[in-house]
Every structure is written in structure tokens, then in C-alpha cells.
mmCIF file with all atom_site columns, N, CA and C in Angstrom:
data_model
loop_
_atom_site.group_PDB
_atom_site.id
_atom_site.type_symbol
_atom_site.label_atom_id
_atom_site.label_alt_id
_atom_site.label_comp_id
_atom_site.label_asym_id
_atom_site.label_entity_id
_atom_site.label_seq_id
_atom_site.pdbx_PDB_ins_code
_atom_site.Cartn_x
_atom_site.Cartn_y
_atom_site.Cartn_z
_atom_site.occupancy
_atom_site.B_iso_or_equiv
_atom_site.pdbx_formal_charge
_atom_site.auth_seq_id
_atom_site.auth_comp_id
_atom_site.auth_asym_id
_atom_site.auth_atom_id
_atom_site.pdbx_PDB_model_num
ATOM 1   N N  . ASN A 1 1  ? 7.764  -38.556 -11.603 1.00 0.00 ? 1  ASN A N  1
ATOM 2   C CA . ASN A 1 1  ? 7.684  -38.984 -12.973 1.00 0.00 ? 1  ASN A CA 1
ATOM 3   C C  . ASN A 1 1  ? 8.812  -39.967 -13.245 1.00 0.00 ? 1  ASN A C  1
ATOM 4   N N  . THR A 1 2  ? 8.483  -41.028 -13.939 1.00 0.00 ? 2  THR A N  1
ATOM 5   C CA . THR A 1 2  ? 9.422  -42.131 -14.146 1.00 0.00 ? 2  THR A CA 1
ATOM 6   C C  . THR A 1 2  ? 10.672 -41.695 -14.894 1.00 0.00 ? 2  THR A C  1
ATOM 7   N N  . GLU A 1 3  ? 10.540 -40.848 -15.877 1.00 0.00 ? 3  GLU A N  1
ATOM 8   C CA . GLU A 1 3  ? 11.711 -40.407 -16.644 1.00 0.00 ? 3  GLU A CA 1
ATOM 9   C C  . GLU A 1 3  ? 12.701 -39.641 -15.763 1.00 0.00 ? 3  GLU A C  1
ATOM 10  N N  . LYS A 1 4  ? 12.204 -38.744 -14.941 1.00 0.00 ? 4  LYS A N  1
ATOM 11  C CA . LYS A 1 4  ? 13.089 -37.943 -14.087 1.00 0.00 ? 4  LYS A CA 1
ATOM 12  C C  . LYS A 1 4  ? 13.739 -38.784 -13.000 1.00 0.00 ? 4  LYS A C  1
ATOM 13  N N  . ILE A 1 5  ? 13.015 -39.768 -12.480 1.00 0.00 ? 5  ILE A N  1
ATOM 14  C CA . ILE A 1 5  ? 13.558 -40.575 -11.384 1.00 0.00 ? 5  ILE A CA 1
ATOM 15  C C  . ILE A 1 5  ? 14.725 -41.429 -11.871 1.00 0.00 ? 5  ILE A C  1
ATOM 16  N N  . ARG A 1 6  ? 14.786 -41.703 -13.150 1.00 0.00 ? 6  ARG A N  1
ATOM 17  C CA . ARG A 1 6  ? 15.880 -42.515 -13.706 1.00 0.00 ? 6  ARG A CA 1
ATOM 18  C C  . ARG A 1 6  ? 17.232 -41.811 -13.658 1.00 0.00 ? 6  ARG A C  1
ATOM 19  N N  . SER A 1 7  ? 17.225 -40.510 -13.418 1.00 0.00 ? 7  SER A N  1
ATOM 20  C CA . SER A 1 7  ? 18.492 -39.784 -13.336 1.00 0.00 ? 7  SER A CA 1
ATOM 21  C C  . SER A 1 7  ? 18.784 -39.254 -11.931 1.00 0.00 ? 7  SER A C  1
ATOM 22  N N  . TYR A 1 8  ? 17.870 -39.480 -11.005 1.00 0.00 ? 8  TYR A N  1
ATOM 23  C CA . TYR A 1 8  ? 18.054 -38.983 -9.635  1.00 0.00 ? 8  TYR A CA 1
ATOM 24  C C  . TYR A 1 8  ? 18.872 -39.990 -8.828  1.00 0.00 ? 8  TYR A C  1
ATOM 25  N N  . THR A 1 9  ? 19.952 -39.512 -8.204  1.00 0.00 ? 9  THR A N  1
ATOM 26  C CA . THR A 1 9  ? 20.843 -40.418 -7.463  1.00 0.00 ? 9  THR A CA 1
ATOM 27  C C  . THR A 1 9  ? 20.841 -40.178 -5.961  1.00 0.00 ? 9  THR A C  1
ATOM 28  N N  . GLY A 1 10 ? 20.054 -39.230 -5.475  1.00 0.00 ? 10 GLY A N  1
ATOM 29  C CA . GLY A 1 10 ? 20.026 -38.916 -4.045  1.00 0.00 ? 10 GLY A CA 1
ATOM 30  C C  . GLY A 1 10 ? 19.178 -39.881 -3.243  1.00 0.00 ? 10 GLY A C  1
ATOM 31  N N  . HIS A 1 11 ? 19.052 -39.577 -1.943  1.00 0.00 ? 11 HIS A N  1
ATOM 32  C CA . HIS A 1 11 ? 18.241 -40.371 -1.025  1.00 0.00 ? 11 HIS A CA 1
ATOM 33  C C  . HIS A 1 11 ? 16.800 -40.351 -1.531  1.00 0.00 ? 11 HIS A C  1
ATOM 34  N N  . PHE A 1 12 ? 16.202 -41.522 -1.656  1.00 0.00 ? 12 PHE A N  1
ATOM 35  C CA . PHE A 1 12 ? 14.877 -41.625 -2.256  1.00 0.00 ? 12 PHE A CA 1
ATOM 36  C C  . PHE A 1 12 ? 14.013 -42.572 -1.422  1.00 0.00 ? 12 PHE A C  1
ATOM 37  N N  . VAL A 1 13 ? 12.899 -42.055 -0.923  1.00 0.00 ? 13 VAL A N  1
ATOM 38  C CA . VAL A 1 13 ? 11.967 -42.860 -0.128  1.00 0.00 ? 13 VAL A CA 1
ATOM 39  C C  . VAL A 1 13 ? 10.574 -42.735 -0.730  1.00 0.00 ? 13 VAL A C  1
ATOM 40  N N  . VAL A 1 14 ? 9.954  -43.877 -0.994  1.00 0.00 ? 14 VAL A N  1
ATOM 41  C CA . VAL A 1 14 ? 8.567  -43.918 -1.452  1.00 0.00 ? 14 VAL A CA 1
ATOM 42  C C  . VAL A 1 14 ? 7.762  -44.517 -0.308  1.00 0.00 ? 14 VAL A C  1
ATOM 43  N N  . ILE A 1 15 ? 6.702  -43.843 0.099   1.00 0.00 ? 15 ILE A N  1
ATOM 44  C CA . ILE A 1 15 ? 5.794  -44.382 1.114   1.00 0.00 ? 15 ILE A CA 1
ATOM 45  C C  . ILE A 1 15 ? 4.417  -44.438 0.460   1.00 0.00 ? 15 ILE A C  1
ATOM 46  N N  . HIS A 1 16 ? 3.852  -45.658 0.405   1.00 0.00 ? 16 HIS A N  1
ATOM 47  C CA . HIS A 1 16 ? 2.644  -45.842 -0.403  1.00 0.00 ? 16 HIS A CA 1
ATOM 48  C C  . HIS A 1 16 ? 1.752  -46.903 0.223   1.00 0.00 ? 16 HIS A C  1
ATOM 49  N N  . GLY A 1 17 ? 0.466  -46.629 0.262   1.00 0.00 ? 17 GLY A N  1
ATOM 50  C CA . GLY A 1 17 ? -0.510 -47.606 0.741   1.00 0.00 ? 17 GLY A CA 1
ATOM 51  C C  . GLY A 1 17 ? -0.826 -48.623 -0.349  1.00 0.00 ? 17 GLY A C  1
ATOM 52  N N  . ASN A 1 18 ? -0.858 -49.899 0.027   1.00 0.00 ? 18 ASN A N  1
ATOM 53  C CA . ASN A 1 18 ? -1.090 -50.919 -0.992  1.00 0.00 ? 18 ASN A CA 1
ATOM 54  C C  . ASN A 1 18 ? -2.571 -51.093 -1.353  1.00 0.00 ? 18 ASN A C  1
ATOM 55  N N  . LYS A 1 19 ? -3.446 -50.280 -0.771  1.00 0.00 ? 19 LYS A N  1
ATOM 56  C CA . LYS A 1 19 ? -4.867 -50.288 -1.133  1.00 0.00 ? 19 LYS A CA 1
ATOM 57  C C  . LYS A 1 19 ? -5.299 -48.928 -1.696  1.00 0.00 ? 19 LYS A C  1
ATOM 58  N N  . ASP A 1 20 ? -4.325 -48.137 -2.130  1.00 0.00 ? 20 ASP A N  1
ATOM 59  C CA . ASP A 1 20 ? -4.594 -46.815 -2.712  1.00 0.00 ? 20 ASP A CA 1
ATOM 60  C C  . ASP A 1 20 ? -5.317 -46.998 -4.042  1.00 0.00 ? 20 ASP A C  1
ATOM 61  N N  . GLN A 1 21 ? -6.502 -46.424 -4.173  1.00 0.00 ? 21 GLN A N  1
ATOM 62  C CA . GLN A 1 21 ? -7.263 -46.542 -5.411  1.00 0.00 ? 21 GLN A CA 1
ATOM 63  C C  . GLN A 1 21 ? -7.120 -45.311 -6.302  1.00 0.00 ? 21 GLN A C  1
ATOM 64  N N  . GLN A 1 22 ? -6.558 -44.215 -5.761  1.00 0.00 ? 22 GLN A N  1
ATOM 65  C CA . GLN A 1 22 ? -6.372 -43.008 -6.576  1.00 0.00 ? 22 GLN A CA 1
ATOM 66  C C  . GLN A 1 22 ? -5.071 -43.072 -7.367  1.00 0.00 ? 22 GLN A C  1
ATOM 67  N N  . LEU A 1 23 ? -4.005 -43.466 -6.707  1.00 0.00 ? 23 LEU A N  1
ATOM 68  C CA . LEU A 1 23 ? -2.714 -43.719 -7.360  1.00 0.00 ? 23 LEU A CA 1
ATOM 69  C C  . LEU A 1 23 ? -2.337 -45.138 -6.959  1.00 0.00 ? 23 LEU A C  1
ATOM 70  N N  . PRO A 1 24 ? -2.650 -46.110 -7.789  1.00 0.00 ? 24 PRO A N  1
ATOM 71  C CA . PRO A 1 24 ? -2.447 -47.505 -7.405  1.00 0.00 ? 24 PRO A CA 1
ATOM 72  C C  . PRO A 1 24 ? -1.015 -47.808 -6.959  1.00 0.00 ? 24 PRO A C  1
ATOM 73  N N  . TYR A 1 25 ? -0.922 -48.768 -6.087  1.00 0.00 ? 25 TYR A N  1
ATOM 74  C CA . TYR A 1 25 ? 0.349  -49.155 -5.479  1.00 0.00 ? 25 TYR A CA 1
ATOM 75  C C  . TYR A 1 25 ? 1.425  -49.455 -6.521  1.00 0.00 ? 25 TYR A C  1
ATOM 76  N N  . PHE A 1 26 ? 1.042  -50.039 -7.643  1.00 0.00 ? 26 PHE A N  1
ATOM 77  C CA . PHE A 1 26 ? 2.043  -50.369 -8.662  1.00 0.00 ? 26 PHE A CA 1
ATOM 78  C C  . PHE A 1 26 ? 2.772  -49.117 -9.156  1.00 0.00 ? 26 PHE A C  1
ATOM 79  N N  . MET A 1 27 ? 2.150  -47.946 -9.030  1.00 0.00 ? 27 MET A N  1
ATOM 80  C CA . MET A 1 27 ? 2.811  -46.710 -9.464  1.00 0.00 ? 27 MET A CA 1
ATOM 81  C C  . MET A 1 27 ? 3.980  -46.378 -8.538  1.00 0.00 ? 27 MET A C  1
ATOM 82  N N  . GLY A 1 28 ? 3.792  -46.561 -7.238  1.00 0.00 ? 28 GLY A N  1
ATOM 83  C CA . GLY A 1 28 ? 4.890  -46.370 -6.291  1.00 0.00 ? 28 GLY A CA 1
ATOM 84  C C  . GLY A 1 28 ? 5.987  -47.394 -6.503  1.00 0.00 ? 28 GLY A C  1
ATOM 85  N N  . GLN A 1 29 ? 5.593  -48.627 -6.772  1.00 0.00 ? 29 GLN A N  1
ATOM 86  C CA . GLN A 1 29 ? 6.566  -49.684 -7.052  1.00 0.00 ? 29 GLN A CA 1
ATOM 87  C C  . GLN A 1 29 ? 7.365  -49.356 -8.315  1.00 0.00 ? 29 GLN A C  1
ATOM 88  N N  . SER A 1 30 ? 6.683  -48.795 -9.302  1.00 0.00 ? 30 SER A N  1
ATOM 89  C CA . SER A 1 30 ? 7.351  -48.424 -10.547 1.00 0.00 ? 30 SER A CA 1
ATOM 90  C C  . SER A 1 30 ? 8.386  -47.325 -10.322 1.00 0.00 ? 30 SER A C  1
ATOM 91  N N  . LEU A 1 31 ? 8.017  -46.300 -9.555  1.00 0.00 ? 31 LEU A N  1
ATOM 92  C CA . LEU A 1 31 ? 8.989  -45.243 -9.245  1.00 0.00 ? 31 LEU A CA 1
ATOM 93  C C  . LEU A 1 31 ? 10.200 -45.826 -8.531  1.00 0.00 ? 31 LEU A C  1
ATOM 94  N N  . TYR A 1 32 ? 9.939  -46.653 -7.536  1.00 0.00 ? 32 TYR A N  1
ATOM 95  C CA . TYR A 1 32 ? 11.030 -47.295 -6.788  1.00 0.00 ? 32 TYR A CA 1
ATOM 96  C C  . TYR A 1 32 ? 11.899 -48.134 -7.724  1.00 0.00 ? 32 TYR A C  1
ATOM 97  N N  . GLY A 1 33 ? 11.275 -48.946 -8.547  1.00 0.00 ? 33 GLY A N  1
ATOM 98  C CA . GLY A 1 33 ? 12.014 -49.833 -9.443  1.00 0.00 ? 33 GLY A CA 1
ATOM 99  C C  . GLY A 1 33 ? 12.815 -49.104 -10.494 1.00 0.00 ? 33 GLY A C  1
ATOM 100 N N  . ASN A 1 34 ? 12.350 -47.939 -10.916 1.00 0.00 ? 34 ASN A N  1
ATOM 101 C CA . ASN A 1 34 ? 13.057 -47.169 -11.937 1.00 0.00 ? 34 ASN A CA 1
ATOM 102 C C  . ASN A 1 34 ? 14.130 -46.244 -11.372 1.00 0.00 ? 34 ASN A C  1
ATOM 103 N N  . SER A 1 35 ? 14.180 -46.133 -10.064 1.00 0.00 ? 35 SER A N  1
ATOM 104 C CA . SER A 1 35 ? 15.186 -45.273 -9.435  1.00 0.00 ? 35 SER A CA 1
ATOM 105 C C  . SER A 1 35 ? 16.566 -45.931 -9.514  1.00 0.00 ? 35 SER A C  1
ATOM 106 N N  . ILE A 1 36 ? 17.568 -45.132 -9.881  1.00 0.00 ? 36 ILE A N  1
ATOM 107 C CA . ILE A 1 36 ? 18.935 -45.638 -9.925  1.00 0.00 ? 36 ILE A CA 1
ATOM 108 C C  . ILE A 1 36 ? 19.684 -45.359 -8.619  1.00 0.00 ? 36 ILE A C  1
ATOM 109 N N  . SER A 1 37 ? 19.014 -44.710 -7.685  1.00 0.00 ? 37 SER A N  1
ATOM 110 C CA . SER A 1 37 ? 19.634 -44.374 -6.414  1.00 0.00 ? 37 SER A CA 1
ATOM 111 C C  . SER A 1 37 ? 20.093 -45.638 -5.686  1.00 0.00 ? 37 SER A C  1
ATOM 112 N N  . LYS A 1 38 ? 21.258 -45.563 -5.083  1.00 0.00 ? 38 LYS A N  1
ATOM 113 C CA . LYS A 1 38 ? 21.745 -46.668 -4.262  1.00 0.00 ? 38 LYS A CA 1
ATOM 114 C C  . LYS A 1 38 ? 21.208 -46.560 -2.838  1.00 0.00 ? 38 LYS A C  1
ATOM 115 N N  . ASN A 1 39 ? 20.570 -45.436 -2.531  1.00 0.00 ? 39 ASN A N  1
ATOM 116 C CA . ASN A 1 39 ? 20.019 -45.181 -1.206  1.00 0.00 ? 39 ASN A CA 1
ATOM 117 C C  . ASN A 1 39 ? 18.515 -44.954 -1.358  1.00 0.00 ? 39 ASN A C  1
ATOM 118 N N  . LYS A 1 40 ? 17.797 -46.057 -1.538  1.00 0.00 ? 40 LYS A N  1
ATOM 119 C CA . LYS A 1 40 ? 16.352 -45.939 -1.770  1.00 0.00 ? 40 LYS A CA 1
ATOM 120 C C  . LYS A 1 40 ? 15.614 -46.957 -0.909  1.00 0.00 ? 40 LYS A C  1
ATOM 121 N N  . GLU A 1 41 ? 14.357 -46.641 -0.657  1.00 0.00 ? 41 GLU A N  1
ATOM 122 C CA . GLU A 1 41 ? 13.526 -47.535 0.144   1.00 0.00 ? 41 GLU A CA 1
ATOM 123 C C  . GLU A 1 41 ? 12.063 -47.348 -0.242  1.00 0.00 ? 41 GLU A C  1
ATOM 124 N N  . LEU A 1 42 ? 11.352 -48.456 -0.282  1.00 0.00 ? 42 LEU A N  1
ATOM 125 C CA . LEU A 1 42 ? 9.914  -48.445 -0.502  1.00 0.00 ? 42 LEU A CA 1
ATOM 126 C C  . LEU A 1 42 ? 9.258  -48.858 0.807   1.00 0.00 ? 42 LEU A C  1
ATOM 127 N N  . ILE A 1 43 ? 8.491  -47.952 1.399   1.00 0.00 ? 43 ILE A N  1
ATOM 128 C CA . ILE A 1 43 ? 7.756  -48.241 2.628   1.00 0.00 ? 43 ILE A CA 1
ATOM 129 C C  . ILE A 1 43 ? 6.315  -48.512 2.239   1.00 0.00 ? 43 ILE A C  1
ATOM 130 N N  . THR A 1 44 ? 5.876  -49.736 2.488   1.00 0.00 ? 44 THR A N  1
ATOM 131 C CA . THR A 1 44 ? 4.508  -50.132 2.163   1.00 0.00 ? 44 THR A CA 1
ATOM 132 C C  . THR A 1 44 ? 3.635  -50.006 3.395   1.00 0.00 ? 44 THR A C  1
ATOM 133 N N  . ILE A 1 45 ? 2.526  -49.320 3.259   1.00 0.00 ? 45 ILE A N  1
ATOM 134 C CA . ILE A 1 45 ? 1.547  -49.222 4.334   1.00 0.00 ? 45 ILE A CA 1
ATOM 135 C C  . ILE A 1 45 ? 0.488  -50.279 4.053   1.00 0.00 ? 45 ILE A C  1
ATOM 136 N N  . GLU A 1 46 ? 0.507  -51.338 4.854   1.00 0.00 ? 46 GLU A N  1
ATOM 137 C CA . GLU A 1 46 ? -0.446 -52.424 4.665   1.00 0.00 ? 46 GLU A CA 1
ATOM 138 C C  . GLU A 1 46 ? -1.878 -51.924 4.820   1.00 0.00 ? 46 GLU A C  1
ATOM 139 N N  . ASN A 1 47 ? -2.709 -52.255 3.860   1.00 0.00 ? 47 ASN A N  1
ATOM 140 C CA . ASN A 1 47 ? -4.109 -51.819 3.809   1.00 0.00 ? 47 ASN A CA 1
ATOM 141 C C  . ASN A 1 47 ? -4.248 -50.296 3.766   1.00 0.00 ? 47 ASN A C  1
ATOM 142 N N  . GLY A 1 48 ? -3.171 -49.599 3.414   1.00 0.00 ? 48 GLY A N  1
ATOM 143 C CA . GLY A 1 48 ? -3.185 -48.146 3.359   1.00 0.00 ? 48 GLY A CA 1
ATOM 144 C C  . GLY A 1 48 ? -3.872 -47.624 2.112   1.00 0.00 ? 48 GLY A C  1
ATOM 145 N N  . LYS A 1 49 ? -4.586 -46.547 2.291   1.00 0.00 ? 49 LYS A N  1
ATOM 146 C CA . LYS A 1 49 ? -5.273 -45.892 1.179   1.00 0.00 ? 49 LYS A CA 1
ATOM 147 C C  . LYS A 1 49 ? -4.506 -44.638 0.771   1.00 0.00 ? 49 LYS A C  1
ATOM 148 N N  . HIS A 1 50 ? -5.110 -43.814 -0.052  1.00 0.00 ? 50 HIS A N  1
ATOM 149 C CA . HIS A 1 50 ? -4.400 -42.677 -0.641  1.00 0.00 ? 50 HIS A CA 1
ATOM 150 C C  . HIS A 1 50 ? -3.825 -41.716 0.404   1.00 0.00 ? 50 HIS A C  1
ATOM 151 N N  . TRP A 1 51 ? -4.569 -41.416 1.435   1.00 0.00 ? 51 TRP A N  1
ATOM 152 C CA . TRP A 1 51 ? -4.095 -40.442 2.429   1.00 0.00 ? 51 TRP A CA 1
ATOM 153 C C  . TRP A 1 51 ? -3.382 -41.089 3.616   1.00 0.00 ? 51 TRP A C  1
ATOM 154 N N  . SER A 1 52 ? -3.233 -42.391 3.607   1.00 0.00 ? 52 SER A N  1
ATOM 155 C CA . SER A 1 52 ? -2.579 -43.086 4.726   1.00 0.00 ? 52 SER A CA 1
ATOM 156 C C  . SER A 1 52 ? -1.165 -42.585 5.024   1.00 0.00 ? 52 SER A C  1
ATOM 157 N N  . PRO A 1 53 ? -0.358 -42.224 4.019   1.00 0.00 ? 53 PRO A N  1
ATOM 158 C CA . PRO A 1 53 ? 0.977  -41.710 4.346   1.00 0.00 ? 53 PRO A CA 1
ATOM 159 C C  . PRO A 1 53 ? 0.956  -40.455 5.216   1.00 0.00 ? 53 PRO A C  1
ATOM 160 N N  . MET A 1 54 ? -0.160 -39.717 5.201   1.00 0.00 ? 54 MET A N  1
ATOM 161 C CA . MET A 1 54 ? -0.233 -38.478 5.965   1.00 0.00 ? 54 MET A CA 1
ATOM 162 C C  . MET A 1 54 ? -0.715 -38.675 7.400   1.00 0.00 ? 54 MET A C  1
ATOM 163 N N  . LEU A 1 55 ? -1.109 -39.884 7.745   1.00 0.00 ? 55 LEU A N  1
ATOM 164 C CA . LEU A 1 55 ? -1.499 -40.151 9.133   1.00 0.00 ? 55 LEU A CA 1
ATOM 165 C C  . LEU A 1 55 ? -0.272 -40.019 10.023  1.00 0.00 ? 55 LEU A C  1
ATOM 166 N N  . PRO A 1 56 ? -0.433 -39.505 11.238  1.00 0.00 ? 56 PRO A N  1
ATOM 167 C CA . PRO A 1 56 ? 0.721  -39.232 12.098  1.00 0.00 ? 56 PRO A CA 1
ATOM 168 C C  . PRO A 1 56 ? 1.697  -40.405 12.246  1.00 0.00 ? 56 PRO A C  1
ATOM 169 N N  . GLU A 1 57 ? 1.191  -41.606 12.430  1.00 0.00 ? 57 GLU A N  1
ATOM 170 C CA . GLU A 1 57 ? 2.103  -42.737 12.628  1.00 0.00 ? 57 GLU A CA 1
ATOM 171 C C  . GLU A 1 57 ? 2.936  -43.039 11.383  1.00 0.00 ? 57 GLU A C  1
ATOM 172 N N  . ASN A 1 58 ? 2.364  -42.829 10.205  1.00 0.00 ? 58 ASN A N  1
ATOM 173 C CA . ASN A 1 58 ? 3.110  -43.072 8.975   1.00 0.00 ? 58 ASN A CA 1
ATOM 174 C C  . ASN A 1 58 ? 4.010  -41.899 8.624   1.00 0.00 ? 58 ASN A C  1
ATOM 175 N N  . TRP A 1 59 ? 3.544  -40.704 8.883   1.00 0.00 ? 59 TRP A N  1
ATOM 176 C CA . TRP A 1 59 ? 4.362  -39.509 8.663   1.00 0.00 ? 59 TRP A CA 1
ATOM 177 C C  . TRP A 1 59 ? 5.629  -39.591 9.513   1.00 0.00 ? 59 TRP A C  1
ATOM 178 N N  . ASN A 1 60 ? 5.482  -40.032 10.747  1.00 0.00 ? 60 ASN A N  1
ATOM 179 C CA . ASN A 1 60 ? 6.634  -40.179 11.636  1.00 0.00 ? 60 ASN A CA 1
ATOM 180 C C  . ASN A 1 60 ? 7.612  -41.225 11.114  1.00 0.00 ? 60 ASN A C  1
ATOM 181 N N  . ARG A 1 61 ? 7.120  -42.295 10.502  1.00 0.00 ? 61 ARG A N  1
ATOM 182 C CA . ARG A 1 61 ? 7.997  -43.304 9.893   1.00 0.00 ? 61 ARG A CA 1
ATOM 183 C C  . ARG A 1 61 ? 8.831  -42.669 8.800   1.00 0.00 ? 61 ARG A C  1
ATOM 184 N N  . LEU A 1 62 ? 8.203  -41.830 7.986   1.00 0.00 ? 62 LEU A N  1
ATOM 185 C CA . LEU A 1 62 ? 8.912  -41.170 6.901   1.00 0.00 ? 62 LEU A CA 1
ATOM 186 C C  . LEU A 1 62 ? 9.958  -40.209 7.445   1.00 0.00 ? 62 LEU A C  1
ATOM 187 N N  . ILE A 1 63 ? 9.592  -39.431 8.426   1.00 0.00 ? 63 ILE A N  1
ATOM 188 C CA . ILE A 1 63 ? 10.548 -38.471 9.009   1.00 0.00 ? 63 ILE A CA 1
ATOM 189 C C  . ILE A 1 63 ? 11.779 -39.191 9.540   1.00 0.00 ? 63 ILE A C  1
ATOM 190 N N  . GLU A 1 64 ? 11.593 -40.329 10.185  1.00 0.00 ? 64 GLU A N  1
ATOM 191 C CA . GLU A 1 64 ? 12.725 -41.103 10.704  1.00 0.00 ? 64 GLU A CA 1
ATOM 192 C C  . GLU A 1 64 ? 13.653 -41.555 9.574   1.00 0.00 ? 64 GLU A C  1
ATOM 193 N N  . LYS A 1 65 ? 13.098 -41.859 8.434   1.00 0.00 ? 65 LYS A N  1
ATOM 194 C CA . LYS A 1 65 ? 13.906 -42.329 7.299   1.00 0.00 ? 65 LYS A CA 1
ATOM 195 C C  . LYS A 1 65 ? 14.723 -41.216 6.656   1.00 0.00 ? 65 LYS A C  1
ATOM 196 N N  . ILE A 1 66 ? 14.244 -39.980 6.718   1.00 0.00 ? 66 ILE A N  1
ATOM 197 C CA . ILE A 1 66 ? 14.942 -38.901 6.027   1.00 0.00 ? 66 ILE A CA 1
ATOM 198 C C  . ILE A 1 66 ? 15.802 -38.040 6.944   1.00 0.00 ? 66 ILE A C  1
ATOM 199 N N  . LYS A 1 67 ? 15.844 -38.384 8.202   1.00 0.00 ? 67 LYS A N  1
ATOM 200 C CA . LYS A 1 67 ? 16.686 -37.610 9.130   1.00 0.00 ? 67 LYS A CA 1
ATOM 201 C C  . LYS A 1 67 ? 18.149 -37.752 8.777   1.00 0.00 ? 67 LYS A C  1
#
């Protein structure tokens, strides 16, 4: 939620498919843009749909970022 993310200062990673039709990509961009964290990253999955972040290759990308 955008209001809560404005006060979160921890490590923040958004992984989002840019072809997601259930939660459009701009929503992930909005969360990222509203985050005040100095340690944040937006990972875009090109041509990714709603469940693309859960595919093994993308899940592994996320795990590497949060280690």
C-alpha cells in the first residue's frame, strides 16, 4: 500500500512483469517511486505477466537480491 511504503526505510525490492494485466506495471512503479528507502530496486520482467515473478528463473533473481 502506497501510504505504508512512504514510511518504510528497509531493503525494498519490487519485481513486476511489465505486461501484467491483473496488477498493472504502473502499480509496481508507483510503490517503488513512493518508497523512501535508500536501498530499493525495481526489477522489471520484460513481457512478464502476473505470475511471471514466481517462475523459477525470476524467483531466483529475487532471492539473489535479498540475500
